[in-house]
Amino acid sequence: MSAVCIEFKPGLEGIPATQSSISYVDGQQGILEYRGTNIEELAKKSSFLETAYLLIWGNLPSKEELDSFQEDIRYHRRIKYRIRDMMKCFPETGHPMDALQASAAALGLFYSRRALDNPEYIRFAVVRLLAKIPTMVAAFQLMRKGNDPVQPRDDLDYAANFLYMLNEKEPDPLAAKVFDVCLTLHAEHTINASTFSAMVTASTLTDPYAVIASAVGTLAGPLHGGANEDVITMLSEIGSVENVRPYLEKCLETKAKIMGFGHRVYKVKDPRAIILQEIAVELFEKFGYDKYYEIALEMEKAVEEKLGHRGIYPNVDFYSGLVYRKLGIPSDLFTPVFAIARVAGWLAHWKEQLAANRIFRPTQIYTGEHNVYYTPIQER
Ligand code: SDX
């Protein structure tokens, strides 16, 4: 075979890893579409579960299909007592993303592994993961405070039930509605690192619970989903509007990444950041102002002055933390909340990968040596 010129691109930048019809991003125009519908329209008119259905099954559900999907999700929200007992052994100082990854993998212990050619098995896996992930995130939150988790409430919708399980009280209707929109905004984003991780894991035909556990572990990193928690830490470290520019100067001098800014694809402000910023302001009007917001606005302005010419603008993680703070969500739960939403996208890509599967096995450009003599230990 003739030597093919294979160019190595760090991080596979710009290299297609699949063909997909699930979502589309135009990084220059700041466009995000799920199955061809733009995110602004879905945020305004749809719900997270309807959007999850669209992403996973490829079409908007009829009223009967949506009612049945929502009923299935309600029925499967509870988690096995053995998983609750396992979670009670987790250290309360552990990070909630590690707790989520462990409990997501544990789900696989209860359901058969190798029925991927059975549409009913696929449907149940989709329902169980969408239904149980929020319950596990909320359960760990109560357990690490030394309390028993509360059971899901069938009379509450998806978003309201999560906030209820987390805070042990029914949320304000506006808070529930806003949270549902946040889940829609975070549901899917083409071949990001955690989705790619899910695809690679899926391509070996392992069970969907292992696929989601792989993706959760990948999302946890600060360069990916973990940035939303670090943005709040950054805003708190900055502490005042006056300190924004000195803080930014120090980041630039030390070449430190500024959390919540930049994106491999978007070279303009992330369309999700625009919507999340609007949501934050709506919450401030109802529930009171957050002084971090004026620091964030100043940071956005200062970063645009210094790095805008390089296409570095706010991404989805920059304003999401301000919204979640107003909803009473602790900052180390911001990334688990991101994971709750992204389960929809991960499952959509899991199904799409199975439909035309080939195990991922890229090549490499070898840079090591050959025929190296084995030096006996006494000679080293
Ligand atoms: C998400 O991929 C997705 O779709 C992800 C996501 C999704 O929905 O799944 O959108 C969610 O992960 C959002 C990103 C959250 N992460 C952060 O906010 C962390 C801070 N951001 C950076 O780490 C960075 O912007 C990345 C990792 C998000 C993207 O980086 P790139 O552009 O792929 O890779 P890079 O780090 O090589 O950056 C290119 C240049 C570098 O300069 P040079 O070394 O070439 O001189 O841009 C600079 C970087 O230093 N740069 C930044 C920066 N982001 C890029 N410099 C300072 N601060 C930043 N935030």
Coordinates of C-alpha atoms and ligand atoms in Angstrom, one line a residue:
M1 CA 0.0 0.0 0.0
S2 CA 1.5 3.4 -0.9
A3 CA 2.5 5.6 2.0
V4 CA -0.5 7.9 2.5
C5 CA 0.4 11.3 3.9
I6 CA -1.4 11.4 7.2
E7 CA -1.4 14.8 8.9
F8 CA -1.7 14.6 12.7
K9 CA -4.0 17.3 14.2
P10 CA -3.8 17.7 18.0
G11 CA -7.2 17.1 19.5
L12 CA -8.4 15.9 16.1
E13 CA -9.1 19.6 15.5
G14 CA -11.2 19.9 12.3
I15 CA -11.1 16.1 11.6
P16 CA -14.6 14.6 11.1
A17 CA -15.0 11.6 13.4
T18 CA -18.5 10.6 12.2
Q19 CA -21.4 11.6 10.0
S20 CA -24.3 12.8 12.0
S21 CA -27.8 14.4 11.6
I22 CA -28.4 15.1 15.2
S23 CA -27.2 18.7 15.6
Y24 CA -25.3 21.4 13.7
V25 CA -23.1 24.3 14.8
D26 CA -21.9 27.2 12.7
G27 CA -19.0 28.7 14.8
Q28 CA -18.7 31.8 12.7
Q29 CA -22.4 32.7 12.7
G30 CA -23.1 31.5 16.2
I31 CA -25.8 29.0 15.1
L32 CA -26.8 25.9 16.9
E33 CA -29.6 23.6 15.5
Y34 CA -31.0 20.3 17.0
R35 CA -32.3 18.2 14.1
G36 CA -32.4 21.4 12.0
T37 CA -34.4 23.5 14.4
N38 CA -32.5 26.4 15.9
I39 CA -31.8 26.5 19.6
E40 CA -33.6 29.8 20.2
E41 CA -36.9 28.4 18.9
L42 CA -36.6 25.2 21.0
A43 CA -35.7 27.2 24.1
K44 CA -38.8 29.4 23.6
K45 CA -41.3 26.8 22.5
S46 CA -40.3 23.3 23.5
S47 CA -39.5 21.5 26.7
F48 CA -36.4 19.5 27.7
L49 CA -38.2 16.1 27.4
E50 CA -39.7 17.0 24.0
T51 CA -36.3 18.1 22.9
A52 CA -34.7 14.9 24.2
Y53 CA -37.3 12.9 22.2
L54 CA -36.5 15.0 19.1
L55 CA -32.7 14.4 19.5
I56 CA -33.0 10.7 20.3
W57 CA -35.7 9.5 18.0
G58 CA -35.2 12.1 15.2
N59 CA -38.6 13.8 15.1
L60 CA -40.9 15.8 17.4
P61 CA -43.3 13.5 19.1
S62 CA -47.1 13.6 18.7
K63 CA -49.1 14.4 21.8
E64 CA -49.7 10.7 22.5
E65 CA -46.0 9.9 21.9
L66 CA -44.9 12.7 24.3
D67 CA -47.4 11.8 27.0
S68 CA -46.3 8.1 26.9
F69 CA -42.6 9.1 27.0
Q70 CA -43.2 11.4 29.9
E71 CA -45.2 8.7 31.7
D72 CA -42.4 6.2 31.2
I73 CA -39.9 8.7 32.5
R74 CA -42.0 9.4 35.6
Y75 CA -42.4 5.6 36.2
H76 CA -38.6 5.0 36.1
R77 CA -37.4 7.9 38.2
R78 CA -36.8 5.8 41.3
I79 CA -33.4 4.2 41.8
K80 CA -32.8 0.7 43.4
Y81 CA -32.2 0.8 47.1
R82 CA -28.9 -1.0 46.5
I83 CA -27.7 2.0 44.5
R84 CA -28.8 4.3 47.3
D85 CA -27.0 2.2 49.9
M86 CA -23.9 2.2 47.7
M87 CA -24.1 6.0 47.4
K88 CA -24.4 6.3 51.2
C89 CA -20.8 4.8 51.4
F90 CA -19.4 7.6 49.2
P91 CA -17.4 10.2 51.1
E92 CA -19.4 13.4 51.5
T93 CA -16.2 15.3 50.5
G94 CA -16.2 13.5 47.1
H95 CA -17.0 15.5 44.0
P96 CA -20.6 15.0 42.8
M97 CA -19.4 14.2 39.3
D98 CA -17.4 11.2 40.6
A99 CA -20.5 10.1 42.5
L100 CA -22.6 10.4 39.3
Q101 CA -20.0 8.5 37.2
A102 CA -19.9 5.7 39.8
S103 CA -23.7 5.5 40.2
A104 CA -24.4 5.7 36.4
A105 CA -22.0 2.7 35.9
A106 CA -23.7 0.9 38.7
L107 CA -27.1 1.1 36.9
G108 CA -25.6 -1.4 34.4
L109 CA -25.4 -4.0 37.2
F110 CA -29.2 -4.3 37.2
Y111 CA -29.9 -4.5 33.4
S112 CA -28.8 -7.1 30.9
R113 CA -25.8 -6.0 28.8
R114 CA -26.1 -7.5 25.4
A115 CA -29.5 -6.7 24.0
L116 CA -28.5 -3.9 21.7
D117 CA -30.4 -5.4 18.8
N118 CA -33.6 -5.3 20.7
P119 CA -35.5 -1.9 20.2
E120 CA -37.3 -2.4 23.5
Y121 CA -34.0 -2.7 25.3
I122 CA -32.8 0.5 23.6
R123 CA -36.0 2.3 24.6
F124 CA -35.8 1.2 28.2
A125 CA -32.2 2.2 28.4
V126 CA -33.0 5.7 27.1
V127 CA -35.9 6.0 29.6
R128 CA -34.0 4.7 32.6
L129 CA -31.0 6.9 32.0
L130 CA -33.0 10.1 31.4
A131 CA -35.2 9.3 34.4
K132 CA -32.6 8.1 36.9
I133 CA -29.7 10.5 36.4
P134 CA -31.4 13.5 38.0
T135 CA -32.5 11.3 41.0
M136 CA -29.0 10.2 41.6
V137 CA -27.6 13.7 41.4
A138 CA -30.2 14.9 43.9
A139 CA -29.7 11.9 46.1
F140 CA -26.0 12.5 46.6
Q141 CA -26.6 16.1 47.4
L142 CA -28.9 15.1 50.3
M143 CA -26.8 12.2 51.5
R144 CA -23.6 14.3 51.6
K145 CA -25.5 16.6 54.0
G146 CA -26.3 13.5 56.1
N147 CA -29.9 13.3 55.1
D148 CA -32.0 10.6 53.4
P149 CA -32.8 11.3 49.8
V150 CA -36.4 12.1 49.0
Q151 CA -38.4 10.0 46.5
P152 CA -39.3 11.6 43.1
R153 CA -42.8 13.1 42.9
D154 CA -45.0 11.9 40.0
D155 CA -47.1 15.0 40.2
L156 CA -44.2 17.2 39.2
D157 CA -42.7 17.6 35.7
Y158 CA -39.1 16.8 34.9
A159 CA -37.5 20.1 35.9
A160 CA -39.7 20.8 38.9
N161 CA -39.1 17.3 40.2
F162 CA -35.3 17.6 40.1
L163 CA -35.4 21.0 42.0
Y164 CA -37.8 19.4 44.5
M165 CA -35.6 16.4 45.1
L166 CA -32.6 18.7 45.4
N167 CA -34.0 21.4 47.8
E168 CA -36.8 19.3 49.4
K169 CA -39.4 21.9 48.5
E170 CA -41.5 22.6 45.4
P171 CA -39.8 25.2 43.2
D172 CA -41.3 28.5 42.1
P173 CA -42.9 28.0 38.7
L174 CA -40.5 30.5 37.1
A175 CA -37.5 28.7 38.5
A176 CA -38.8 25.3 37.2
K177 CA -39.5 26.8 33.7
V178 CA -36.1 28.5 33.6
F179 CA -34.3 25.3 34.7
D180 CA -36.1 23.3 32.0
V181 CA -34.8 25.8 29.3
C182 CA -31.3 25.4 30.7
L183 CA -31.6 21.7 30.2
T184 CA -32.7 22.2 26.6
L185 CA -29.7 24.5 26.0
H186 CA -27.2 22.0 27.4
A187 CA -28.7 18.9 25.8
E188 CA -26.6 18.5 22.7
H189 CA -23.6 20.0 20.9
T190 CA -22.3 17.8 18.0
I191 CA -19.0 16.0 18.6
N192 CA -17.7 17.6 21.8
A193 CA -15.2 15.6 24.0
S194 CA -17.8 13.8 26.2
T195 CA -20.0 12.9 23.2
F196 CA -17.0 11.6 21.4
S197 CA -16.1 9.6 24.5
A198 CA -19.6 8.2 24.5
M199 CA -19.3 7.2 20.8
V200 CA -16.0 5.5 21.2
T201 CA -17.3 3.5 24.2
A202 CA -20.5 2.7 22.3
S203 CA -18.6 1.4 19.3
T204 CA -17.3 -1.6 21.3
L205 CA -21.0 -2.6 21.9
T206 CA -20.8 -2.3 25.7
D207 CA -23.9 -1.5 27.6
P208 CA -25.4 2.1 27.5
Y209 CA -24.7 2.6 31.3
A210 CA -21.0 2.2 30.7
V211 CA -21.3 4.6 27.7
I212 CA -22.9 7.3 29.9
A213 CA -20.4 6.6 32.7
S214 CA -17.5 7.2 30.2
A215 CA -19.2 10.5 29.0
V216 CA -19.7 11.7 32.6
G217 CA -16.1 11.2 33.4
T218 CA -15.1 13.2 30.3
L219 CA -17.5 16.0 30.9
A220 CA -16.1 16.5 34.4
G221 CA -12.8 18.1 33.2
P222 CA -12.4 21.9 33.6
L223 CA -11.7 22.4 29.9
H224 CA -15.2 20.9 29.2
G225 CA -18.2 20.8 31.4
G226 CA -16.3 21.5 34.6
A227 CA -15.8 25.2 33.5
N228 CA -19.2 26.4 34.8
E229 CA -18.1 25.7 38.4
D230 CA -14.8 27.4 37.8
V231 CA -16.4 30.5 36.4
I232 CA -18.1 31.2 39.7
T233 CA -14.8 30.6 41.6
M234 CA -13.1 33.0 39.1
L235 CA -15.8 35.7 39.6
S236 CA -15.6 35.3 43.4
E237 CA -11.7 35.6 43.2
I238 CA -12.0 38.8 41.1
G239 CA -14.4 40.1 43.8
S240 CA -15.1 43.6 42.3
V241 CA -15.5 45.3 38.9
E242 CA -12.3 47.3 39.6
N243 CA -10.3 44.1 39.9
V244 CA -11.4 42.6 36.6
R245 CA -8.7 44.1 34.4
P246 CA -5.8 43.4 36.8
Y247 CA -7.1 39.8 37.1
L248 CA -7.3 39.5 33.3
E249 CA -3.8 40.9 32.8
K250 CA -2.4 38.3 35.2
C251 CA -4.2 35.5 33.3
L252 CA -2.7 36.8 30.0
E253 CA 0.8 37.1 31.5
T254 CA 0.7 33.5 32.9
K255 CA -1.2 32.2 29.8
A256 CA -3.9 30.9 32.2
K257 CA -7.1 29.8 30.5
I258 CA -10.0 32.2 31.4
M259 CA -12.9 29.9 32.4
G260 CA -16.1 30.3 30.4
F261 CA -14.4 31.8 27.4
G262 CA -13.2 30.3 24.1
H263 CA -14.4 27.4 22.1
R264 CA -13.0 25.0 19.6
V265 CA -15.9 25.8 17.2
Y266 CA -17.5 29.1 18.2
K267 CA -15.4 32.1 17.3
V268 CA -18.2 34.4 18.3
K269 CA -20.4 34.6 21.5
D270 CA -22.0 31.1 22.1
P271 CA -25.7 31.4 21.2
R272 CA -26.4 29.5 24.4
A273 CA -24.5 32.1 26.5
I274 CA -26.7 34.8 24.9
I275 CA -29.9 33.0 26.0
L276 CA -28.5 32.1 29.5
Q277 CA -27.6 35.8 30.0
E278 CA -31.2 36.8 29.3
I279 CA -32.4 34.1 31.7
A280 CA -30.1 35.4 34.4
V281 CA -31.5 38.9 34.1
E282 CA -35.1 37.6 34.2
L283 CA -34.2 35.7 37.5
F284 CA -32.6 38.8 39.0
E285 CA -35.8 40.8 38.3
K286 CA -37.8 38.2 40.3
F287 CA -35.4 36.9 42.9
G288 CA -32.9 39.7 43.4
Y289 CA -29.6 40.9 41.9
D290 CA -26.3 39.0 42.0
K291 CA -23.2 41.2 42.3
Y292 CA -21.3 38.6 40.3
Y293 CA -23.3 39.7 37.3
E294 CA -21.7 43.1 37.0
I295 CA -18.2 41.5 37.4
A296 CA -19.2 39.1 34.6
L297 CA -20.3 41.9 32.3
E298 CA -17.0 43.8 32.9
M299 CA -15.1 40.5 32.3
E300 CA -16.9 39.9 29.0
K301 CA -16.1 43.5 27.9
A302 CA -12.4 43.3 29.0
V303 CA -11.8 39.8 27.4
E304 CA -13.4 41.1 24.1
E305 CA -11.0 44.0 24.1
K306 CA -8.0 41.8 24.6
L307 CA -8.9 38.5 22.9
G308 CA -12.0 39.2 20.7
H309 CA -9.7 39.5 17.7
R310 CA -8.7 35.9 18.3
G311 CA -12.3 34.7 18.4
I312 CA -12.4 34.2 22.2
Y313 CA -15.8 35.0 23.5
P314 CA -18.1 33.7 26.3
N315 CA -19.2 30.1 25.9
V316 CA -22.1 28.2 27.4
D317 CA -20.4 28.0 30.8
F318 CA -19.9 31.7 31.4
Y319 CA -23.4 32.7 32.4
S320 CA -24.9 29.3 33.3
G321 CA -23.5 29.5 36.8
L322 CA -25.2 32.8 37.6
V323 CA -28.5 31.2 36.6
Y324 CA -27.9 28.1 38.7
R325 CA -26.9 30.2 41.8
K326 CA -30.2 31.9 41.6
L327 CA -31.9 28.5 41.5
G328 CA -30.2 27.5 44.7
I329 CA -28.0 24.9 43.1
P330 CA -24.5 24.6 44.8
S331 CA -21.6 25.3 42.4
D332 CA -20.1 21.8 42.5
L333 CA -23.5 20.6 41.2
F334 CA -23.3 22.8 38.1
T335 CA -21.5 20.1 36.0
P336 CA -23.8 17.3 37.2
V337 CA -26.7 19.5 36.0
F338 CA -24.9 19.8 32.7
A339 CA -24.6 16.0 32.6
I340 CA -28.4 15.6 33.3
A341 CA -29.1 17.6 30.2
R342 CA -26.4 16.1 28.0
V343 CA -27.6 12.5 28.6
A344 CA -30.1 13.3 25.9
G345 CA -27.3 14.1 23.4
W346 CA -25.1 11.3 24.5
L347 CA -28.0 8.8 24.0
A348 CA -28.8 10.3 20.6
H349 CA -25.2 9.7 19.5
W350 CA -25.2 6.2 21.1
K351 CA -28.2 5.2 19.0
E352 CA -26.8 6.8 15.8
Q353 CA -23.4 5.0 16.4
L354 CA -25.1 1.6 16.8
A355 CA -27.1 2.2 13.6
A356 CA -23.9 2.2 11.5
N357 CA -21.3 1.0 13.9
R358 CA -17.6 0.4 13.3
I359 CA -15.3 0.2 16.3
F360 CA -13.2 3.3 16.7
R361 CA -9.5 2.5 16.1
P362 CA -7.5 5.5 14.8
T363 CA -3.9 5.2 13.8
Q364 CA -0.8 7.1 15.1
I365 CA 2.4 8.6 13.8
Y366 CA 5.1 6.6 15.7
T367 CA 7.8 8.9 17.1
G368 CA 9.7 6.3 19.1
E369 CA 12.8 4.1 18.4
H370 CA 13.1 0.6 17.0
N371 CA 15.4 -2.4 17.9
V372 CA 16.3 -1.1 21.3
Y373 CA 18.7 -3.4 23.3
Y374 CA 17.2 -4.8 26.5
T375 CA 19.6 -3.6 29.2
P376 CA 19.7 -6.0 32.1
I377 CA 18.9 -4.3 35.4
Q378 CA 22.5 -4.7 36.8
E379 CA 23.8 -2.7 33.9
R380 CA 21.4 0.2 34.2
Ligands
SDX1 C1 -17.8 23.3 26.7 O1 -16.8 21.3 22.3 C2 -18.0 21.6 22.8 O2 -18.9 21.8 22.1 C3 -18.0 21.9 24.3 C4 -19.3 22.5 24.9 C5 -20.4 21.6 24.7 O3 -21.6 22.1 24.7 O4 -20.2 20.3 24.8 O5 -19.5 23.7 24.2 C6 -19.1 22.8 26.4 O6 -16.9 22.5 27.0 C7 -17.5 24.7 26.7 C8 -16.0 25.1 27.0 C9 -15.8 25.2 28.5 N1 -14.4 25.3 28.8 C10 -13.9 26.5 29.3 O7 -14.5 27.6 29.4 C11 -12.4 26.5 29.6 C12 -11.6 27.6 29.0 N2 -11.6 27.5 27.6 C13 -10.4 26.9 26.9 O8 -9.8 26.0 27.7 C14 -10.6 26.7 25.5 O9 -11.3 27.7 24.9 C15 -11.3 25.4 25.0 C16 -10.7 24.2 25.6 C17 -12.8 25.5 25.3 C18 -11.2 25.4 23.5 O10 -9.9 25.5 23.2 P1 -9.3 25.4 21.7 O11 -9.5 26.6 21.0 O12 -9.8 24.1 21.1 O13 -7.8 25.1 22.0 P2 -6.7 25.9 22.5 O14 -6.7 25.8 24.0 O15 -5.6 25.4 21.7 O16 -6.9 27.5 22.2 C19 -6.4 28.1 21.0 C20 -5.7 29.4 21.4 C21 -4.6 29.1 22.5 O17 -3.7 30.1 22.3 P3 -2.2 29.7 21.8 O18 -1.7 28.7 22.8 O19 -2.4 29.1 20.4 O20 -1.4 31.0 21.8 O21 -6.7 30.2 22.1 C22 -6.3 30.5 23.4 C23 -5.3 29.3 23.8 O22 -4.4 29.8 24.8 N3 -7.5 30.3 24.3 C24 -7.6 30.9 25.5 C25 -8.9 30.5 25.9 N4 -9.4 29.7 25.0 C26 -8.5 29.5 24.0 N5 -6.8 31.8 26.1 C27 -7.3 32.2 27.3 N6 -8.5 31.8 27.9 C28 -9.3 31.0 27.2 N7 -10.5 30.6 27.7

